[in-house]
Coordinates of C-alpha atoms in Angstrom, one line a residue:
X78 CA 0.0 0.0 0.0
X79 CA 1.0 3.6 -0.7
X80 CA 0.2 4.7 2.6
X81 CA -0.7 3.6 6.3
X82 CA -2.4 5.8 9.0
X83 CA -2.9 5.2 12.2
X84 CA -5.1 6.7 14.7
X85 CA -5.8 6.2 18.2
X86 CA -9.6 7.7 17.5
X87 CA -11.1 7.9 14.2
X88 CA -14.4 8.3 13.0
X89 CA -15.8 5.3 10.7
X90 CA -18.5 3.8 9.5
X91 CA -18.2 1.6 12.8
X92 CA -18.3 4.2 14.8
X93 CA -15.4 5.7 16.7
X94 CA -12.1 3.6 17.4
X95 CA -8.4 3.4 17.0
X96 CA -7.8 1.9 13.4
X97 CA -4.8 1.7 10.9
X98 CA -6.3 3.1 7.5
X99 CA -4.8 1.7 4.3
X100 CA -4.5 3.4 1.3
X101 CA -3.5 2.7 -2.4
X102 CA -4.1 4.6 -5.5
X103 CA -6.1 7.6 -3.5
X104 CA -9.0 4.8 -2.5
X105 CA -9.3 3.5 1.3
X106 CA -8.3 -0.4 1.1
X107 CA -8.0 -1.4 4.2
X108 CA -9.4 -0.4 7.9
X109 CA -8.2 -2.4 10.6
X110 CA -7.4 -2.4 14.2
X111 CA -4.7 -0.1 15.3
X112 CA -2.1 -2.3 15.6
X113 CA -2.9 -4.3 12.3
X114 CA 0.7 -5.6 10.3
X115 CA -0.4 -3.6 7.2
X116 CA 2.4 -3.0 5.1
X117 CA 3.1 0.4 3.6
X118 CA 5.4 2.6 1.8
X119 CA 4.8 5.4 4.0
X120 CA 3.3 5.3 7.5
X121 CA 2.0 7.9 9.1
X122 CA 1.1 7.7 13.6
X123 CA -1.6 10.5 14.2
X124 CA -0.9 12.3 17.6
X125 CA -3.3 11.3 20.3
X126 CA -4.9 14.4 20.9
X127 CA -6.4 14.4 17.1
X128 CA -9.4 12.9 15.6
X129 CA -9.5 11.2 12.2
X130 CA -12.4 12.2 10.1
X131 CA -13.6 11.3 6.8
X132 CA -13.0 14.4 4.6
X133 CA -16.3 16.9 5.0
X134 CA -18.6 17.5 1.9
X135 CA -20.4 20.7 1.3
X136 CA -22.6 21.3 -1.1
X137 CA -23.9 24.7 -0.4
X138 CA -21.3 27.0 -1.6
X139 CA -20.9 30.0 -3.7
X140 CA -17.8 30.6 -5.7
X141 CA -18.9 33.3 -7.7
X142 CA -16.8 32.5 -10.5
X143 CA -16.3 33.5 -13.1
X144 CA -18.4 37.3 -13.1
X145 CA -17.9 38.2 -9.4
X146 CA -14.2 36.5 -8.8
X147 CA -13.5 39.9 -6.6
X148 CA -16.4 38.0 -4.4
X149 CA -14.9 34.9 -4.0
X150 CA -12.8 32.5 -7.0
X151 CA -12.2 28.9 -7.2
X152 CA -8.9 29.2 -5.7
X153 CA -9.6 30.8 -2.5
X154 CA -13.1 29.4 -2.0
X155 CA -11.3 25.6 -2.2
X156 CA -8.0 26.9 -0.4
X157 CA -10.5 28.0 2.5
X158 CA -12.2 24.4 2.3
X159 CA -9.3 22.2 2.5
X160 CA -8.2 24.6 6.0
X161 CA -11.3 23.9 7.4
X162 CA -11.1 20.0 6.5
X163 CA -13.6 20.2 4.1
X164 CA -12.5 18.1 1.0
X165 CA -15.8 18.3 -1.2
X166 CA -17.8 20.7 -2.5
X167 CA -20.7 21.5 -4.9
X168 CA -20.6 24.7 -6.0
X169 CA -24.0 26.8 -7.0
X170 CA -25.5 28.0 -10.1
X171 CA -25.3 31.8 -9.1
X172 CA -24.0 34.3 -8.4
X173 CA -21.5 33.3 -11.0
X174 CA -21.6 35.2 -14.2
X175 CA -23.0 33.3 -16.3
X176 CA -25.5 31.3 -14.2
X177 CA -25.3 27.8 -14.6
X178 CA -28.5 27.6 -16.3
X179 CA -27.5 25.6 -19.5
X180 CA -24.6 23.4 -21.2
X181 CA -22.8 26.6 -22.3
X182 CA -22.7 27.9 -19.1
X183 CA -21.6 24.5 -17.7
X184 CA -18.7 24.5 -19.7
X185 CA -18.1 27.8 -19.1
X186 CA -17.4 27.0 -15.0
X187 CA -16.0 24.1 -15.7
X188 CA -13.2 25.7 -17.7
X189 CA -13.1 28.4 -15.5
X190 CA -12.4 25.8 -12.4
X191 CA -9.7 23.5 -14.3
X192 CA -6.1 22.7 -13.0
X193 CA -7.1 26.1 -10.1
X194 CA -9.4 23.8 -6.8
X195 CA -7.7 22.5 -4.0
X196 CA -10.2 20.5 -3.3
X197 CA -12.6 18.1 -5.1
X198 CA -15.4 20.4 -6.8
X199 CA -19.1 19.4 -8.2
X200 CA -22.0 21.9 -9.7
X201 CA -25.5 22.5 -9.6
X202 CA -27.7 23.3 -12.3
X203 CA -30.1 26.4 -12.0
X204 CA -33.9 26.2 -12.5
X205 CA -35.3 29.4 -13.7
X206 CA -37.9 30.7 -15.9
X207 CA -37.5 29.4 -19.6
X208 CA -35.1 26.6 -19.5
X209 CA -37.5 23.8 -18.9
X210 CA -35.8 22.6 -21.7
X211 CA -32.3 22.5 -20.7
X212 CA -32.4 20.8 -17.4
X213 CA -32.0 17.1 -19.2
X214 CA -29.4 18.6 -20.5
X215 CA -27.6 19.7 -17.7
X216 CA -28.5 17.1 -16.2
X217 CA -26.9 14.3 -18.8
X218 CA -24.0 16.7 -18.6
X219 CA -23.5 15.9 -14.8
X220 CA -24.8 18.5 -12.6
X221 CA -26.1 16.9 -9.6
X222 CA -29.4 18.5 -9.3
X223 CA -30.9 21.9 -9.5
X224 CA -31.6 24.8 -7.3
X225 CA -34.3 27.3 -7.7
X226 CA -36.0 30.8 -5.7
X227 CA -39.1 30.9 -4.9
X228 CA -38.9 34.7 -4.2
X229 CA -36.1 37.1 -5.7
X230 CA -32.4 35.6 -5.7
X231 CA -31.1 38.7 -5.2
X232 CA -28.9 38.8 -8.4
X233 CA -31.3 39.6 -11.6
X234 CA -29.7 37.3 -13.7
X235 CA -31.3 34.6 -11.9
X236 CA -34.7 34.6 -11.3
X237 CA -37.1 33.3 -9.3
X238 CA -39.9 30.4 -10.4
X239 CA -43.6 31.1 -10.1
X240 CA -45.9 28.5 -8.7
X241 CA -46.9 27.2 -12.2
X242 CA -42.9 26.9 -13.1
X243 CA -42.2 25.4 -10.3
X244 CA -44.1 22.7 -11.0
X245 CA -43.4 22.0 -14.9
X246 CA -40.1 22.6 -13.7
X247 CA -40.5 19.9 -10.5
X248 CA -42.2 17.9 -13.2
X249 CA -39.1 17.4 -15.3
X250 CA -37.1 16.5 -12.5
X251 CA -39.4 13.4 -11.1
X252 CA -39.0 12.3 -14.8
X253 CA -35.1 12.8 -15.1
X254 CA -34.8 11.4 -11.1
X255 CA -33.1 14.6 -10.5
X256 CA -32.9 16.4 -7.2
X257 CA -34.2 20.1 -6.6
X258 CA -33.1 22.1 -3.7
X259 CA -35.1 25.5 -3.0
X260 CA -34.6 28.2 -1.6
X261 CA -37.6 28.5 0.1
X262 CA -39.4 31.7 1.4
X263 CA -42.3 33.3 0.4
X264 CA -42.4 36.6 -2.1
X265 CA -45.7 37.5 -1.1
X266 CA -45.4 37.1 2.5
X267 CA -42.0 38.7 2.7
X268 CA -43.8 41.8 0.1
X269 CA -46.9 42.4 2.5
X270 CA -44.0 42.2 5.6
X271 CA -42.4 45.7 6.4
X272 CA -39.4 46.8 4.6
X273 CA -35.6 46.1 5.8
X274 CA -34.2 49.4 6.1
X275 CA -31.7 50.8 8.7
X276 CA -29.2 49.7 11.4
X277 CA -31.6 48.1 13.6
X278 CA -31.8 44.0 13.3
X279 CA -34.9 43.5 14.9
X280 CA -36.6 45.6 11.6
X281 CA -34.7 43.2 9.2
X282 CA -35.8 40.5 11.1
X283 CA -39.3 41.4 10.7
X284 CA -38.7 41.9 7.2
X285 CA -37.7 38.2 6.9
X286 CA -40.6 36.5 8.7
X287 CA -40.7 33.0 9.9
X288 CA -44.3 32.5 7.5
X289 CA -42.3 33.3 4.7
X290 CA -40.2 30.1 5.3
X291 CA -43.4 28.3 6.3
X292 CA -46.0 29.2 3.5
X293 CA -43.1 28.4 0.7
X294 CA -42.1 24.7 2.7
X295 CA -45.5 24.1 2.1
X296 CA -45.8 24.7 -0.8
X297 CA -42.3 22.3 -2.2
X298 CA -44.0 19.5 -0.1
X299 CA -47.3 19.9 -2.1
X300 CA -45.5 20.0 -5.3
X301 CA -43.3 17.1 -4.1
X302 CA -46.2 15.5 -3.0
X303 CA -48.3 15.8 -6.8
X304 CA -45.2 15.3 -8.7
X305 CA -43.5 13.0 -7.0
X306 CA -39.7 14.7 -7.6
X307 CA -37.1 14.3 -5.4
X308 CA -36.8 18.2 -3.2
X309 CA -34.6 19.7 -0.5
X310 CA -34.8 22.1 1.7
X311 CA -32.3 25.1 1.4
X312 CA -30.5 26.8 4.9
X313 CA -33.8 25.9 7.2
X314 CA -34.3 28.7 9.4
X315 CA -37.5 28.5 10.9
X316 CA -38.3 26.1 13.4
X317 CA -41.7 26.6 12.5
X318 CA -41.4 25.0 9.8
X319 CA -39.7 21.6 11.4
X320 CA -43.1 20.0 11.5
X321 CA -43.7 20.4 8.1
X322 CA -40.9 18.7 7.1
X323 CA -41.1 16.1 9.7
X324 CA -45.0 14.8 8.3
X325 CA -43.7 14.8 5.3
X326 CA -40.9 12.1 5.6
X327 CA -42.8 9.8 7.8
X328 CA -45.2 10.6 4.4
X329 CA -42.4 8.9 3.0
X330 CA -42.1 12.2 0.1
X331 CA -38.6 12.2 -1.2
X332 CA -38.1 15.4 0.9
X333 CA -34.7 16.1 2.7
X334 CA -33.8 19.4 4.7
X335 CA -30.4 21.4 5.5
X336 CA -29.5 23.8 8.5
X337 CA -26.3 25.9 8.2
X338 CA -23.2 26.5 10.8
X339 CA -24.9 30.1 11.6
X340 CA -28.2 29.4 12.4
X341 CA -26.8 26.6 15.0
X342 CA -24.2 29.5 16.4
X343 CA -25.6 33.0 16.7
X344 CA -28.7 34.2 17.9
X345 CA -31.0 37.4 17.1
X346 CA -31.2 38.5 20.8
X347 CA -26.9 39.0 20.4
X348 CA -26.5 41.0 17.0
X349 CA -25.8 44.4 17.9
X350 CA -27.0 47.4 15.4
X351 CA -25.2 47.9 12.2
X352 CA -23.6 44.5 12.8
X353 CA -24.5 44.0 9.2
X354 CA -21.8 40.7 8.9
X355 CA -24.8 38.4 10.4
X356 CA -26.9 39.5 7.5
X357 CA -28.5 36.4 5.4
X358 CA -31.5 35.0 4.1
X359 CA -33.2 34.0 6.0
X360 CA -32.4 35.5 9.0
X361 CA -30.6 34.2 12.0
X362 CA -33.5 34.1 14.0
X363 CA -34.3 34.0 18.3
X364 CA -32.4 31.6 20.8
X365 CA -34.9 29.5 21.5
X366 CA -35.9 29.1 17.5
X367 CA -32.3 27.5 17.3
X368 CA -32.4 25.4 19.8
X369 CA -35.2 23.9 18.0
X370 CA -33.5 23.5 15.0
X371 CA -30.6 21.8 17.0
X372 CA -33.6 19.4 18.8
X373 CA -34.5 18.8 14.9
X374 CA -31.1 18.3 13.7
X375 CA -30.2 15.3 16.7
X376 CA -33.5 14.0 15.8
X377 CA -32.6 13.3 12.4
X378 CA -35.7 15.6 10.9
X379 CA -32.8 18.3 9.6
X380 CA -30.4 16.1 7.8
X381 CA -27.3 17.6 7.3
X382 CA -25.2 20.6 8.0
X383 CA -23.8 23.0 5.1
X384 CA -22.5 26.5 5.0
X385 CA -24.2 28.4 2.4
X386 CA -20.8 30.4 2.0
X387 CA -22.0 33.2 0.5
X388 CA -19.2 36.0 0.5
X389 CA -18.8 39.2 -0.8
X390 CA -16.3 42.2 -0.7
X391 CA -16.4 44.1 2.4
X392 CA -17.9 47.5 0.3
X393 CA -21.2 45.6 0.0
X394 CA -21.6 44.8 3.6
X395 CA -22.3 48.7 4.0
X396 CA -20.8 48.8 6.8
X397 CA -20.2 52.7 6.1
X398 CA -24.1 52.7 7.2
X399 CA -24.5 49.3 8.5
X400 CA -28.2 49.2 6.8
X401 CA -29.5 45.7 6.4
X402 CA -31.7 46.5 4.0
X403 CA -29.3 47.3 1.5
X404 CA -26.1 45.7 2.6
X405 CA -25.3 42.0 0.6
X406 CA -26.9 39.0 2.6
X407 CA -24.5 36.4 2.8
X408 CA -22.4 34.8 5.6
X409 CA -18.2 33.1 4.5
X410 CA -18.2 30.5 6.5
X411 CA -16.3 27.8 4.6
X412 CA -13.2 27.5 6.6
X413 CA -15.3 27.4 10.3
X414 CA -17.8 25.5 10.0
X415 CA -16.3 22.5 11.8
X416 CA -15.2 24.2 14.6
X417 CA -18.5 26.3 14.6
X418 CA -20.4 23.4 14.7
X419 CA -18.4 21.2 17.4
X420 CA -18.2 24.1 19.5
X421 CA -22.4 24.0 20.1
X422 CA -22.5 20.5 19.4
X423 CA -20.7 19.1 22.3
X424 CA -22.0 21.8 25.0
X425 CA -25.6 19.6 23.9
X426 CA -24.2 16.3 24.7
X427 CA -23.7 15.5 21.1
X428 CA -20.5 13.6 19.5
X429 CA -18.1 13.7 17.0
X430 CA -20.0 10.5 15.1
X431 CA -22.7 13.3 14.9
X432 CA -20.7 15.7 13.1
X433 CA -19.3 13.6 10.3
X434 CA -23.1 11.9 10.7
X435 CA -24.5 15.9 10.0
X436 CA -21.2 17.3 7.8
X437 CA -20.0 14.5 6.2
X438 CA -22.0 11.3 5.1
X439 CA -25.5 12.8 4.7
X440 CA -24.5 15.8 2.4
X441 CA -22.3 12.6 0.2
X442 CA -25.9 11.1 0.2
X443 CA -27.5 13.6 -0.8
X444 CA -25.6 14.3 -4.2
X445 CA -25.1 10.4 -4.5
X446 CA -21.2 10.8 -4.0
X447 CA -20.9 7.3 -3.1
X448 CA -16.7 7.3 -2.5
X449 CA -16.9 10.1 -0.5
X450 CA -18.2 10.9 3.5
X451 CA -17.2 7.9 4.9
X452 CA -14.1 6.5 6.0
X453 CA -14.7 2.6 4.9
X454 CA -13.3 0.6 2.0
X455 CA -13.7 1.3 -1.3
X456 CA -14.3 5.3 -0.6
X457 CA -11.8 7.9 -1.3
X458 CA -9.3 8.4 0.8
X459 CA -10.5 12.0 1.6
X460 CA -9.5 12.6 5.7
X461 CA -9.4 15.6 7.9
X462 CA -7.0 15.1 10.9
X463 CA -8.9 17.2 13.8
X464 CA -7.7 18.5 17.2
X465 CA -11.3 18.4 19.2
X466 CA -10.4 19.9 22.6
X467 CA -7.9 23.1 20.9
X468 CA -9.2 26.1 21.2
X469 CA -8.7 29.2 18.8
X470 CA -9.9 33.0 18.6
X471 CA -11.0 33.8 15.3
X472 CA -9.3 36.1 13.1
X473 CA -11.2 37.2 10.3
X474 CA -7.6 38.3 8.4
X475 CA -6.1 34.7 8.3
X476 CA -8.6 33.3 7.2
X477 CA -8.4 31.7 3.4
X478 CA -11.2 33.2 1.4
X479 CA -11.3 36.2 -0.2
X480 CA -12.2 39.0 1.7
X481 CA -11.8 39.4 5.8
X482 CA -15.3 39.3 6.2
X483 CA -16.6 37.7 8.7
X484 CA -19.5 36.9 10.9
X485 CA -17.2 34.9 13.6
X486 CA -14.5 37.3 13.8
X487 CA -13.3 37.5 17.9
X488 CA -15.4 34.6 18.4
X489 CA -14.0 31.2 20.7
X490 CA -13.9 28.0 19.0
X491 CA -13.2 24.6 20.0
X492 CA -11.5 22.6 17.1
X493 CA -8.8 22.9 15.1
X494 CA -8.2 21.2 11.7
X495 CA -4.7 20.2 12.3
X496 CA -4.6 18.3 8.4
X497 CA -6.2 17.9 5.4
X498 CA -5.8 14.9 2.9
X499 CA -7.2 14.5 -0.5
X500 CA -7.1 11.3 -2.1
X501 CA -4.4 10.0 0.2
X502 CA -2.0 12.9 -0.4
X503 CA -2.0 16.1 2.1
X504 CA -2.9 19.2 0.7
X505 CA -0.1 21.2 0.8
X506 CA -1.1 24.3 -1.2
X507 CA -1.2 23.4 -4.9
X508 CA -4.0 22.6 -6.8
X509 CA -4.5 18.9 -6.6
X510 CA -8.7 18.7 -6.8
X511 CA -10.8 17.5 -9.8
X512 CA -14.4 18.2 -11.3
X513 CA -17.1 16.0 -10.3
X514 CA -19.8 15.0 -11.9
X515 CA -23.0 13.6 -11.0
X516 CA -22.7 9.4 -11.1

């Protein structure tokens, strides 16, 4: 075998244990017990105070690129990944320049990505008004489902489906088997709700009201429901809505749902004025809203954790005025969302099984990346080495995306990403990803 790692606690598919970890031609071959005689060219001992973790997989990310690359890019988005032991992504349709709407536009990304990730890198397809037609397309091409608005996507170039679109549009999908994620709030609730304007975040709060979430829920589960297409759930932030989502699986609907690092961390009653770095849609709501969604989350209801990196330069955060109505919604969160996660998730009794569980195997699921999100035989040898029980401040300036933007900035974490390995090989600052596509 190429290579032999040991670890006095890992994370499989077992559970957690010491194992020795073989691996040959970037695939897992072997896990055995620590001690195992498995021969190797290189062996390497993992210190005892560190964790190994299969390789995290998010599919919520925007890279902006090409159009907006003094957003975000494909080389700092997946340098920011792989330092926060995330060895995966799927990268949105917007708010790249062209959307991913078609083949062209595909190809455009794709070519744009080449020979620049870190990281391994996948795409979604957009559903908007008009291209009906080219989701089989996309979808032959390799995109592993499609994401649609319900309400405006905040970028013109990609707009949002009406109820009637949404459904030819769901329609196409239950015939392809494809998968649509939505973003899902409410334009009419969220037009008769009052406007976001000023410093204050209680008023953009109200602007973004928990029946916007709700009403629009409903409505993908009815549409799931007459259709039959396979739909999930965009950044659930509501715990309104958990219900909903809940009657529809034991329904058995093909209906899945996602919660992001943010709405697990911060709370409403804690953002401060003009603090316009928490700003995204939805909102980051009232503590005891999240602690439902963390109830939701250990109960399986939620089924996975994902970032929704959504950066942007530090101009369009306004925070010359710090008005929420105007300033970009979007939270970076790429790099932290490990540590932001494990630092709620143990104070709630919860395990490190239940991370990889939340960031790792149910978002590989999802997408049907079937050598990825576990560390077991036959998968890619994808592994973050983690240091549980470090603690770090954050810095907003070291960290690896873009722009020091950050909603964690001075904030405590517990967990450090001491490694990252792709393939069996640690990234070490070049370029080493590929392009994924769907099957």
């Amino acid at each position: 075998m190429e290579l032999v790692v040991r670890a006095r606690r890992a994370v499989t598919g077992a559970g957690e244990g010491s194992v020795a970890v073989g691996v040959d031609g970037g695939r897992i071959v072997a896990v055995e017990p620590y001690e195992a005689d498995l021969p190797g060219r290189r062996e390497v001992a993992l210190g005892d105070d560190t964790v190994l973790m299969p390789g995290l997989v998010d599919t919520h990310v925007h890279v902006n690129d090409p159009g907006r690359t003094e957003w975000e890019g494909f080389e700092t988005a997946t340098a920011a990944a792989a330092a926060g032991g995330v060895t995966t992504i799927v990268d949105m349709p917007l708010n790249s320049l062209p959307p991913t709407v078609d083949v062209a536009s595909l190809g455009v990304k794709r070519k744009t990505a080449e020979g620049r990730v870190h990281v391994d890198v996948g795409f979604w397809g957009g559903a908007v008004p008009g291209n009906a037609g080219e989701l089989a397309a996309l979808h032959e091409a390799g995109v592993f489902g499609f994401k649609c608005f319900l309400l405006h996507s905040g970028v013109d170039e990609f707009p949002p489906l009406d109820p009637a679109g949404f459904r030819e549009s769901m329609g196409v999908l239950s015939d392809l088997g494809a998968l649509m994620i939505v973003h899902a709030e409410d334009s009419d609730t969220i037009d008769g709700a009052p406007h976001a304007h000023g410093a204050a975040y209680r008023d953009f709060l109200d602007s973004r009201p928990r029946a916007a979430e709700n009403t629009a829920i409903a409505q993908v589960i009815a549409v799931a429901r007459e259709t039959g297409a396979r739909a999930h759930i965009l950044h659930l932030s509501s715990s309104d809505a958990i219900e909903l989502v809940a009657d529809a699986k034991r329904d058995g609907l093909p209906l899945s749902a996602e919660t992001c690092p943010h709405y697990l961390s911060f709370t409403a009653e804690e953002i401060g004025d003009g603090a316009t770095q928490f700003k995204c849609c939805p909102p980051i709501r009232e503590a005891a809203n999240r602690e439902r969604l963390w109830r939701a989350l250990g109960a399986g209801t939620i089924d996975c954790v994902v970032s929704d990196h959504s950066p942007c330069t530090p101009e369009l955060k306004r925070f010359d005025t710090g008005d929420f109505g105007v300033a970009w919604g979007g939270i970076a969160s790429l790099q932290l969302g490990l540590p932001a996660v494990w630092t709620q998730a143990r104070q709630r009794g919860y395990a490190l099984t239940d991370v990889v569980r939340w960031m790792a195997e149910a978002p590989a699921d999802q997408v049907g990346l079937r050598h990825k999100g576990r560390i077991e035989v036959g998968r890619d040898a994808d592994f973050c080495v983690f240091a549980p029980d470090e603690a770090f401040v954050v810095d907003k300036a070291k960290l690896r995306h873009r722009n020091p933007v950050s909603a964690y900035h001075g904030r405590p974490l517990a967990g450090v990403v001491r490694q990252t390995w792709l393939r069996g090989k640690e990234i070490d600052g070049e370029p080493a990803g590929t392009l994924l596509t769907r099957g």
